[in-house]
Coordinates of C-alpha atoms and ligand atoms in Angstrom, one line a residue:
M18 CA 33.8 14.4 19.8
Q19 CA 30.3 13.5 20.7
G20 CA 27.4 15.9 20.7
M21 CA 26.1 16.8 24.1
M22 CA 22.4 16.4 23.6
M23 CA 20.0 14.2 25.5
H24 CA 19.0 10.9 24.1
R25 CA 15.4 10.0 24.4
D26 CA 14.3 6.8 22.7
L27 CA 11.6 7.3 20.1
R28 CA 8.3 5.7 21.0
I29 CA 5.2 5.3 18.9
I30 CA 2.8 6.1 21.8
D31 CA 4.3 9.6 22.0
I32 CA 2.7 10.4 18.7
L33 CA -0.8 9.8 20.2
T34 CA -0.2 11.5 23.5
Y35 CA 1.1 14.5 21.5
A36 CA -2.0 14.5 19.3
A37 CA -4.3 14.2 22.3
E38 CA -2.7 17.3 23.8
A39 CA -2.1 19.4 20.6
F40 CA -5.2 18.5 18.5
P41 CA -7.9 17.6 21.0
D42 CA -10.7 18.4 18.5
Q43 CA -9.3 16.0 15.9
G44 CA -9.8 12.3 16.0
I45 CA -11.2 9.3 14.2
V46 CA -14.5 8.8 12.4
S47 CA -15.2 5.1 11.6
A48 CA -17.8 3.4 9.4
R49 CA -18.0 0.2 11.6
D50 CA -18.9 -3.4 11.0
E51 CA -21.9 -2.9 13.3
G52 CA -23.4 -0.6 10.7
D53 CA -23.0 2.7 12.6
V54 CA -20.6 5.6 12.2
N55 CA -18.5 6.1 15.4
R56 CA -16.7 9.4 16.4
L57 CA -13.9 9.6 18.9
S58 CA -11.5 12.5 19.6
Y59 CA -7.8 11.8 20.1
P60 CA -8.1 12.3 23.9
E61 CA -10.9 9.8 24.0
I62 CA -8.9 7.4 21.8
L63 CA -5.9 7.8 24.1
G64 CA -8.1 6.8 27.1
R65 CA -9.3 3.7 25.2
V66 CA -5.7 2.8 24.1
S67 CA -4.7 2.9 27.8
Q68 CA -7.6 0.6 28.7
L69 CA -6.6 -1.7 25.9
A70 CA -3.0 -1.8 27.0
H71 CA -4.1 -2.8 30.5
G72 CA -6.5 -5.4 29.1
L73 CA -3.8 -6.9 26.9
K74 CA -1.4 -7.2 29.9
K75 CA -4.2 -8.9 31.8
L76 CA -4.5 -11.4 28.9
G77 CA -0.8 -12.2 29.4
V78 CA 0.7 -10.2 26.5
K79 CA 4.3 -9.4 27.3
E80 CA 7.1 -7.4 25.6
G81 CA 8.1 -9.0 22.3
D82 CA 4.9 -11.0 22.0
R83 CA 3.2 -10.8 18.6
V84 CA -0.5 -9.8 18.6
A85 CA -2.2 -10.2 15.2
T86 CA -5.0 -8.1 13.8
L87 CA -7.4 -9.2 11.1
A88 CA -9.5 -6.1 10.5
W89 CA -10.7 -3.3 8.2
N90 CA -9.9 0.3 8.8
G91 CA -11.6 1.5 11.9
H92 CA -10.9 3.0 15.3
R93 CA -10.4 -0.3 17.1
H94 CA -7.7 -1.3 14.6
F95 CA -6.0 2.1 15.2
E96 CA -6.2 1.5 19.0
L97 CA -4.5 -1.8 18.6
Y98 CA -1.7 -0.2 16.6
Y99 CA -0.9 2.0 19.7
G100 CA -2.0 -0.3 22.5
I101 CA 0.1 -3.3 21.4
S102 CA 3.2 -1.3 20.6
G103 CA 2.8 0.9 23.6
I104 CA 3.5 -2.1 26.0
G105 CA 6.4 -3.2 23.9
A106 CA 4.6 -6.0 22.0
V107 CA 4.4 -6.3 18.2
C108 CA 1.3 -5.4 16.2
H109 CA 1.1 -8.0 13.4
T110 CA -1.3 -7.0 10.7
L111 CA -2.8 -9.8 8.7
N112 CA -4.3 -9.4 5.2
P113 CA -7.9 -10.8 5.0
R114 CA -7.6 -11.2 1.2
L115 CA -4.9 -13.9 1.6
P116 CA -6.0 -17.5 1.1
A117 CA -6.5 -19.5 4.3
E118 CA -3.3 -21.5 3.6
Q119 CA -1.1 -18.4 3.6
M120 CA -2.8 -16.9 6.6
S121 CA -2.1 -20.1 8.6
Y122 CA 1.5 -20.0 7.3
I123 CA 1.9 -16.4 8.5
L124 CA 0.2 -16.9 11.9
N125 CA 2.4 -19.9 12.6
H126 CA 5.6 -18.2 11.3
A127 CA 4.9 -15.2 13.5
Q128 CA 3.8 -17.3 16.4
D129 CA 1.1 -14.9 17.4
S130 CA -0.2 -15.2 20.9
V131 CA -3.5 -13.3 20.3
L132 CA -5.5 -12.6 17.2
C133 CA -7.9 -9.6 17.2
V134 CA -10.5 -10.0 14.5
D135 CA -13.3 -7.8 13.1
L136 CA -16.9 -9.0 13.4
S137 CA -17.3 -9.5 9.6
L138 CA -14.0 -11.5 9.3
I139 CA -14.6 -14.2 12.0
G140 CA -15.6 -16.6 9.2
L141 CA -12.0 -16.4 7.9
V142 CA -10.7 -17.5 11.3
E143 CA -13.2 -20.4 11.4
A144 CA -11.9 -21.5 8.0
L145 CA -8.4 -21.9 9.4
K146 CA -9.8 -24.9 11.2
G147 CA -7.5 -24.6 14.2
D148 CA -4.3 -24.4 12.1
V149 CA -3.0 -21.6 14.2
P150 CA -0.3 -21.3 16.9
E151 CA -1.1 -23.4 20.0
G152 CA -2.9 -21.4 22.7
M153 CA -3.5 -18.4 20.5
K154 CA -6.4 -16.3 22.0
I155 CA -9.0 -14.8 19.7
V156 CA -10.6 -11.4 20.5
V157 CA -13.6 -10.2 18.4
M158 CA -13.4 -6.5 17.9
T159 CA -17.0 -5.5 18.9
D160 CA -19.1 -5.2 22.0
R161 CA -21.1 -7.8 23.9
A162 CA -24.4 -7.1 22.1
H163 CA -22.8 -7.8 18.7
M164 CA -20.8 -10.9 19.6
P165 CA -21.1 -13.4 16.8
D166 CA -22.4 -16.9 17.0
T167 CA -19.3 -19.0 16.5
S168 CA -17.8 -22.4 17.2
L169 CA -14.6 -20.7 18.2
D170 CA -13.6 -19.9 21.8
V171 CA -13.6 -16.1 21.6
L172 CA -13.2 -13.0 23.8
C173 CA -15.0 -9.6 23.4
Y174 CA -12.8 -6.5 22.7
E175 CA -15.0 -4.0 24.6
E176 CA -15.0 -6.3 27.6
L177 CA -11.2 -6.4 27.5
L178 CA -11.3 -2.6 27.9
D179 CA -14.3 -2.3 30.3
G180 CA -13.3 -1.1 33.8
Q181 CA -9.6 -0.7 33.0
P182 CA -7.9 2.6 33.9
T183 CA -8.0 5.3 31.2
D184 CA -4.4 6.3 31.9
M185 CA -1.2 4.4 31.6
D186 CA 2.4 4.9 32.7
W187 CA 3.8 3.9 29.3
P188 CA 6.9 1.7 29.7
E189 CA 10.3 2.8 28.4
F190 CA 12.4 0.5 26.1
P191 CA 15.1 1.0 23.5
E192 CA 13.8 2.7 20.3
T193 CA 15.0 -0.3 18.3
T194 CA 12.4 -2.5 20.0
A195 CA 10.1 -4.2 17.4
A196 CA 6.7 -2.6 17.1
G197 CA 5.0 -3.8 13.9
L198 CA 5.1 -6.8 11.6
C199 CA 3.8 -7.0 8.1
Y200 CA 4.2 -9.8 5.5
T201 CA 4.7 -9.0 1.9
S202 CA 1.7 -9.8 -0.3
G203 CA 3.4 -12.9 -1.5
T204 CA 3.6 -12.3 -5.2
T205 CA 6.6 -14.6 -5.3
G206 CA 7.0 -17.6 -3.0
N207 CA 6.0 -17.5 0.7
P208 CA 5.2 -14.2 2.3
K209 CA 8.2 -12.5 4.0
G210 CA 7.9 -10.5 7.2
A211 CA 9.1 -6.9 7.6
L212 CA 9.6 -6.1 11.3
Y213 CA 9.3 -2.4 12.0
S214 CA 10.8 -0.8 15.1
H215 CA 9.6 2.2 17.1
R216 CA 12.5 4.2 15.7
S217 CA 11.8 3.3 12.1
T218 CA 8.1 4.0 12.5
V219 CA 8.4 7.4 14.1
L220 CA 11.1 8.5 11.7
H221 CA 8.9 7.3 8.8
A222 CA 6.1 9.4 10.1
L223 CA 8.3 12.5 10.4
Y224 CA 9.8 12.0 6.9
V225 CA 6.3 11.6 5.4
V226 CA 4.9 14.6 7.2
A227 CA 7.8 16.7 6.0
G228 CA 7.5 15.3 2.5
H229 CA 3.8 15.7 2.0
P230 CA 3.0 19.1 3.5
Q231 CA 0.1 19.7 1.2
S232 CA -1.7 16.4 1.8
L233 CA -1.0 16.4 5.5
S234 CA -2.1 19.6 7.2
S235 CA -3.9 20.1 10.5
G236 CA -7.6 20.4 10.8
R237 CA -8.2 18.6 7.6
R238 CA -9.7 15.1 7.1
A239 CA -7.9 12.2 5.5
L240 CA -9.4 9.0 4.2
P241 CA -7.1 6.0 4.2
V242 CA -8.5 3.5 1.7
V243 CA -5.1 1.9 1.8
P244 CA -5.7 -0.7 4.5
L245 CA -4.4 -0.8 8.0
F246 CA -3.9 -4.5 7.4
H247 CA -1.2 -3.9 4.8
V248 CA 2.0 -1.7 5.1
N249 CA 0.5 0.3 8.0
A250 CA -1.9 2.1 5.6
W251 CA 1.2 3.9 4.3
G252 CA 1.9 5.1 7.8
M253 CA -1.3 7.2 8.0
P254 CA -2.2 6.0 11.5
Y255 CA 1.0 7.8 12.6
T256 CA 1.2 10.7 10.2
A257 CA -2.4 11.9 10.6
P258 CA -2.3 12.3 14.4
L259 CA 1.2 13.8 14.1
A260 CA 0.0 16.4 11.6
G261 CA -3.3 17.0 13.5
M262 CA -5.7 15.5 11.0
T263 CA -8.9 13.6 11.5
M264 CA -8.9 10.2 9.9
V265 CA -12.1 9.0 8.3
M266 CA -12.0 5.2 8.4
P267 CA -14.1 3.5 5.6
G268 CA -14.5 0.1 7.1
R269 CA -15.2 -2.7 4.7
F270 CA -17.2 -1.1 1.9
L271 CA -14.7 0.2 -0.6
D272 CA -16.8 0.4 -3.7
G273 CA -17.2 3.8 -5.5
A274 CA -20.7 4.6 -4.2
S275 CA -19.9 3.8 -0.6
L276 CA -16.7 5.8 -0.7
Y277 CA -18.4 8.7 -2.4
D278 CA -21.2 8.8 0.2
L279 CA -18.7 8.7 3.1
M280 CA -16.4 11.3 1.6
Q281 CA -19.4 13.6 0.9
A282 CA -20.8 13.2 4.4
E283 CA -17.5 13.7 6.2
E284 CA -15.9 16.3 3.8
V285 CA -12.7 14.4 3.2
Y286 CA -9.9 16.6 1.9
T287 CA -7.3 14.0 1.0
A288 CA -7.8 10.3 0.1
W289 CA -5.0 7.7 -0.2
G290 CA -5.2 4.3 -2.0
V291 CA -4.3 2.1 -5.0
P292 CA -5.5 2.9 -8.5
T293 CA -8.1 0.1 -8.6
V294 CA -10.0 1.8 -5.8
W295 CA -9.9 5.2 -7.5
A296 CA -11.1 3.7 -10.8
G297 CA -14.3 2.8 -8.9
L298 CA -14.6 6.3 -7.4
Q299 CA -13.9 7.9 -10.7
A300 CA -16.8 6.0 -12.3
E301 CA -19.1 7.0 -9.5
I302 CA -18.2 10.6 -9.7
E303 CA -18.8 10.5 -13.5
K304 CA -22.2 8.9 -12.7
R305 CA -23.1 11.7 -10.4
G306 CA -22.6 14.4 -13.0
N307 CA -18.8 14.7 -12.7
K308 CA -19.1 16.4 -9.3
P309 CA -16.5 15.2 -6.8
P310 CA -17.5 14.8 -3.1
K311 CA -17.6 18.0 -1.2
G312 CA -14.2 19.3 0.0
F313 CA -12.3 16.6 -1.9
E314 CA -9.1 18.2 -3.3
D315 CA -6.2 15.9 -2.9
L316 CA -5.6 12.3 -4.0
V317 CA -2.6 10.2 -3.2
V318 CA -2.3 7.2 -5.4
G319 CA 0.3 4.4 -5.1
G320 CA 0.9 0.7 -4.8
S321 CA 1.0 0.4 -8.6
A322 CA 1.4 3.0 -11.3
A323 CA -1.7 5.2 -11.8
P324 CA -2.8 5.3 -15.4
R325 CA -2.4 8.7 -17.1
A326 CA -6.1 8.7 -18.1
M327 CA -7.1 8.4 -14.4
I328 CA -4.8 11.2 -13.3
A329 CA -6.1 13.4 -16.1
A330 CA -9.7 12.7 -15.1
F331 CA -9.3 13.6 -11.4
E332 CA -7.2 16.7 -12.3
A333 CA -10.0 17.8 -14.6
M334 CA -12.4 17.6 -11.6
G335 CA -10.1 19.9 -9.7
V336 CA -8.5 17.1 -7.6
N337 CA -4.7 17.4 -7.2
V338 CA -3.2 14.0 -7.8
N339 CA 0.1 12.8 -6.4
Q340 CA 1.7 9.4 -6.7
A341 CA 3.5 7.8 -3.8
W342 CA 5.9 4.9 -4.4
G343 CA 7.2 2.5 -1.8
M344 CA 7.3 -1.1 -0.5
T345 CA 6.3 -3.1 2.5
E346 CA 10.1 -3.3 3.2
M347 CA 10.3 0.5 3.3
S348 CA 7.7 1.2 6.0
P349 CA 6.5 1.9 3.1
I350 CA 6.8 5.3 1.5
G351 CA 9.9 6.4 -0.5
T352 CA 8.7 9.2 -2.6
R353 CA 6.3 12.2 -2.5
G354 CA 4.6 14.1 -5.3
L355 CA 6.2 16.8 -7.4
L356 CA 7.4 20.2 -6.3
P357 CA 4.4 22.7 -6.4
E358 CA 6.8 25.4 -7.7
W359 CA 7.7 23.2 -10.6
L360 CA 4.1 22.3 -11.3
K361 CA 3.2 26.0 -11.4
S362 CA 5.7 26.5 -14.3
A363 CA 4.4 23.6 -16.4
S364 CA 1.5 23.3 -18.8
K365 CA -1.4 21.1 -17.7
D366 CA -0.3 18.4 -20.1
E367 CA 3.2 18.5 -18.8
Q368 CA 1.9 18.3 -15.2
I369 CA -0.1 15.2 -16.0
D370 CA 2.8 13.6 -17.8
A371 CA 5.0 14.2 -14.9
K372 CA 2.5 12.9 -12.5
T373 CA 2.5 9.5 -14.2
G374 CA 6.0 9.2 -12.6
A375 CA 6.3 8.1 -9.0
G376 CA 7.3 11.5 -7.5
R377 CA 10.5 12.7 -5.8
R378 CA 12.7 10.9 -3.2
L379 CA 11.7 11.5 0.4
F380 CA 14.3 12.8 2.8
G381 CA 15.8 9.8 4.7
V382 CA 15.6 7.3 1.9
E383 CA 18.7 7.0 -0.4
F384 CA 18.4 5.7 -4.0
K385 CA 20.8 4.1 -6.4
I386 CA 20.2 2.4 -9.7
V387 CA 22.5 -0.3 -11.0
D388 CA 23.1 -2.4 -14.1
D389 CA 23.1 -6.2 -14.2
D390 CA 26.6 -6.3 -12.7
G391 CA 25.7 -4.1 -9.8
N392 CA 27.6 -1.0 -11.2
R393 CA 26.0 2.3 -10.3
L394 CA 24.3 4.1 -13.1
P395 CA 23.8 7.9 -13.4
H396 CA 20.7 9.7 -12.0
D397 CA 20.0 11.5 -15.2
G398 CA 16.4 10.8 -15.7
E399 CA 17.2 8.6 -18.7
T400 CA 19.4 5.7 -17.8
T401 CA 17.4 2.7 -16.6
G402 CA 18.6 0.2 -13.9
E403 CA 17.4 -1.7 -10.9
L404 CA 16.6 0.5 -7.9
Y405 CA 18.3 -0.1 -4.6
V406 CA 17.4 1.7 -1.4
R407 CA 19.0 2.4 2.0
G408 CA 17.8 4.3 5.1
N409 CA 16.4 4.2 8.6
T410 CA 13.0 3.1 7.4
V411 CA 14.2 0.2 5.2
I412 CA 14.4 -3.3 6.6
R413 CA 17.9 -4.8 7.2
A414 CA 16.6 -8.4 7.2
Y415 CA 13.4 -10.3 6.8
F416 CA 11.8 -11.7 10.0
E417 CA 13.3 -15.1 10.7
N418 CA 14.0 -15.8 7.0
E419 CA 17.7 -16.1 6.2
E420 CA 17.3 -17.3 2.7
A421 CA 15.1 -14.4 1.6
T422 CA 17.4 -12.0 3.5
K423 CA 20.5 -13.3 1.6
A424 CA 18.8 -12.7 -1.7
A425 CA 17.5 -9.2 -1.0
F426 CA 20.6 -7.1 -0.3
D427 CA 23.8 -6.3 -2.2
A428 CA 27.3 -6.6 -0.8
D429 CA 27.1 -3.0 0.5
G430 CA 23.9 -3.6 2.4
W431 CA 21.5 -1.8 0.0
F432 CA 18.0 -3.4 -0.4
G433 CA 17.1 -4.4 -4.0
T434 CA 13.6 -3.3 -4.8
G435 CA 13.1 -5.3 -8.0
D436 CA 11.8 -2.1 -9.6
V437 CA 13.4 -1.1 -12.8
S438 CA 13.6 2.7 -12.8
T439 CA 15.1 6.0 -13.8
V440 CA 16.1 8.6 -11.2
G441 CA 16.3 12.2 -12.2
E442 CA 18.9 14.7 -10.9
D443 CA 16.2 16.1 -8.7
G444 CA 15.4 12.7 -7.2
R445 CA 12.4 12.2 -9.4
L446 CA 11.6 8.5 -9.7
I447 CA 10.0 6.8 -12.7
I448 CA 9.2 3.1 -12.3
R449 CA 9.6 1.5 -15.7
D450 CA 8.6 -1.9 -14.5
R451 CA 9.0 -4.7 -12.0
A452 CA 12.2 -6.5 -13.1
K453 CA 10.3 -9.6 -13.9
D454 CA 7.4 -7.8 -15.7
L455 CA 9.6 -6.2 -18.4
V456 CA 9.3 -7.6 -21.9
K457 CA 12.7 -8.1 -23.5
S458 CA 12.4 -8.1 -27.2
G459 CA 15.4 -8.3 -29.4
G460 CA 17.7 -7.2 -26.5
E461 CA 15.6 -4.1 -25.9
W462 CA 13.3 -3.6 -22.9
I463 CA 9.6 -2.8 -23.4
S464 CA 7.8 -1.4 -20.4
S465 CA 4.6 -3.2 -19.7
I466 CA 3.5 -0.3 -17.4
D467 CA 3.9 2.2 -20.3
L468 CA 1.8 0.0 -22.6
E469 CA -0.9 -0.5 -20.0
N470 CA -1.0 3.1 -19.1
H471 CA -1.6 4.2 -22.7
A472 CA -3.9 1.4 -23.6
T473 CA -6.3 2.0 -20.7
A474 CA -6.9 5.5 -22.1
H475 CA -8.8 3.9 -25.0
P476 CA -12.6 4.1 -24.4
D477 CA -13.2 0.4 -25.3
I478 CA -10.7 -0.8 -22.7
A479 CA -11.8 -0.9 -19.0
A480 CA -8.6 -2.5 -17.7
C481 CA -5.6 -4.3 -19.2
A482 CA -2.3 -6.0 -18.5
V483 CA 0.7 -6.8 -20.6
I484 CA 2.3 -10.2 -20.4
A485 CA 5.5 -11.3 -22.0
V486 CA 5.1 -14.3 -24.4
P487 CA 8.2 -16.3 -25.5
H488 CA 9.2 -15.7 -29.1
P489 CA 11.9 -17.7 -31.0
K490 CA 13.4 -14.7 -32.7
W491 CA 12.8 -11.8 -30.4
D492 CA 13.0 -13.8 -27.0
E493 CA 9.7 -12.2 -25.9
R494 CA 6.9 -10.3 -27.3
P495 CA 4.1 -8.3 -25.5
V496 CA 0.5 -9.4 -25.6
L497 CA -2.3 -7.3 -24.2
V498 CA -4.9 -8.9 -22.0
V499 CA -8.0 -6.7 -22.1
V500 CA -11.2 -6.4 -20.0
P501 CA -13.5 -4.6 -22.5
A502 CA -15.4 -1.5 -21.4
G503 CA -18.6 -2.5 -23.2
D504 CA -19.7 -4.8 -26.0
K505 CA -17.1 -3.6 -28.5
R506 CA -13.9 -5.6 -28.9
I507 CA -11.0 -3.4 -29.9
T508 CA -9.0 -4.7 -32.9
L509 CA -5.2 -5.0 -33.0
D510 CA -5.1 -2.4 -35.8
A511 CA -7.2 0.1 -33.9
L512 CA -5.0 -0.4 -30.8
H513 CA -1.8 0.2 -32.8
D514 CA -3.3 3.3 -34.4
F515 CA -4.3 4.6 -31.0
M516 CA -0.8 3.9 -29.5
S517 CA 1.5 4.5 -32.4
D518 CA 2.2 8.2 -31.4
H519 CA 3.9 7.0 -28.2
F520 CA 5.6 3.8 -29.1
A521 CA 7.9 2.4 -31.8
K522 CA 6.3 -0.2 -33.9
W523 CA 8.3 -3.0 -32.3
Q524 CA 7.1 -2.0 -28.9
L525 CA 3.4 -2.5 -29.7
P526 CA 1.6 -5.7 -28.6
D527 CA 1.5 -8.6 -31.0
D528 CA -2.0 -9.7 -30.0
I529 CA -5.0 -8.9 -27.8
V530 CA -6.9 -11.4 -25.8
F531 CA -10.1 -10.6 -24.0
V532 CA -11.0 -11.7 -20.5
D533 CA -13.9 -10.8 -18.1
D534 CA -11.6 -9.9 -15.2
L535 CA -8.0 -9.6 -14.4
P536 CA -6.7 -11.7 -11.5
L537 CA -5.7 -9.5 -8.5
T538 CA -3.2 -10.0 -5.7
A539 CA -4.3 -9.7 -2.1
T540 CA -3.4 -6.1 -2.2
G541 CA -5.5 -5.3 -5.3
K542 CA -2.7 -5.3 -7.9
V543 CA -3.0 -7.2 -11.1
S544 CA -1.3 -10.5 -10.4
K545 CA 1.1 -11.0 -13.3
L546 CA 2.1 -14.4 -11.9
T547 CA -1.5 -15.7 -12.1
L548 CA -1.9 -14.1 -15.5
R549 CA 1.3 -15.7 -16.8
E550 CA 0.1 -19.1 -15.5
Q551 CA -3.3 -18.6 -17.1
F552 CA -1.6 -17.9 -20.5
S553 CA 1.2 -20.5 -20.2
D554 CA -0.2 -22.4 -23.2
Y555 CA -0.9 -19.3 -25.2
V556 CA 0.6 -19.2 -28.8
L557 CA 1.3 -16.0 -30.7
P558 CA -0.9 -15.6 -33.9
E559 CA 2.1 -15.9 -36.2
F560 CA 2.8 -19.5 -35.0
R561 CA -0.8 -20.8 -34.7
E562 CA -1.1 -22.5 -38.0
S563 CA 2.3 -24.3 -37.8
T564 CA 1.4 -25.6 -34.3
A565 CA -2.1 -26.6 -35.2
Ligands
AMP1 P1 4.1 -3.7 -1.7 O1 5.3 -4.1 -0.9 O2 3.0 -4.7 -1.8 O3 3.6 -2.4 -1.3 O4 4.6 -3.6 -3.2 C1 5.7 -2.7 -3.5 C2 5.8 -2.6 -5.0 O5 4.6 -2.0 -5.6 C3 6.9 -1.8 -5.5 O6 8.1 -2.4 -5.5 C4 6.5 -1.4 -6.9 O7 6.8 -2.4 -7.8 C5 5.0 -1.3 -6.7 N1 4.6 0.1 -6.6 C6 4.3 0.8 -5.4 N2 4.0 2.1 -5.7 C7 4.1 2.3 -7.0 C8 3.9 3.4 -7.9 N3 3.5 4.6 -7.5 N4 4.1 3.2 -9.2 C9 4.5 2.0 -9.7 N5 4.7 0.9 -8.9 C10 4.5 1.0 -7.6

């Protein structure tokens, strides 16, 4: 028997029309490329989004067309999220940190018909030297007065809006209609596209609002440092208006001092981003007498594991830290922080230990962990296996890429994350490693994440990464690549002493090598691929003489 309820297709634009009605005093504050700070309420933004939608239609954008964005976090980028999807087209976010070659590959793979680019990023489009889809129009996201001097044939964003009606009869279409496209950061092979629908995006926003009640509450201010150009800024452009929050958009300056000043001036309550960014803010806070910016109480960290020392430092400043874990292919969030009730019953040390995990499973995302043969393993918090996920916010295929699709799913249609994890009975997720980042020594796994987390707590280590080096007896051994914090070079003995409480002797690194910087991927994570390439000729100390 069927239920007898209405069916209304879920549409992204309904989030914004709701926010404009329910939270008219909230909106968006943007540090812009033009150098000013812009303020718009949700009703004002909705008016501009309507103008943009009319302007895009005038440009010839139709349902299903891909419109690319190459931009920092700002109100115009947010407007594009809603204006493009509102008319049934697809908002394709491009990552400015990608090399030109990959950017061209992505633009041509997606066949974008329009590219909207921030003023400060126009040089990246010039560098593509015309290797873009034929007939693609370029819109610079600024006003006439700030239009850049460029050899490219460009249109002006504000002129696209000028004179257009501030209201719109938003079209209806099936909720499974494509709305957003984001390519994975390309840590392995060519980037692969995740094509989000209206349905998956709205459900993701609802799941995340339900799962993060503390970080997302009306009247408060949220700072997405996580970029709108990658994984929808963890969905914040949808969750913040849905929850009635004002978004503070940082633009292109993401160093500790710029973030501190903006957060202080705008009284940001919650800030979301990857650990590398928070390391910069942490150093800045320490420089300014350990005083966090005014009103800053909540930090959501994800994208890679947050080191224990960083969590402890922010918690000591009175900032509540939560990890979120997810993937481009998952819209992206799959977990939330820990239960406040549980945290209340734990000691501070236990709380911080628990916060080094990835948090608890969100409603709507199913987990299973499996062994090498695909057999399910227990969710007992101890057994380790590869994590597979399933749900309305997870991709069912990659965009026009059969080969990658074939490799990504198991026979039952679950998506393989490549994350080696434990899952607790309460859905608590601990990521032990990326499958390919684990060090396998004598048939036993060593978690490079664990080693890195503990090593970064040492005062002489600013940043570090573990690589697996081939070993004739043990298969692989871990080596620690270290960026020193000052002039002192930590010795292997000192490192072992420092870490021996947490690790068995065989788990400790065999060597330390020093570097000035760690290579980063386009999304700010340490690129293990590049690091492995850099050290492909590396020989462990015990074999140096015999190979010399
Ligand atoms: P991306 O698709 O670029 O967002 O990368 C997704 C991958 O980042 C995941 O599969 C994890 O390996 C890693 N990741 C994301 N969040 C976390 C976290 N909180 N802890 C550890 N790894 C994470």
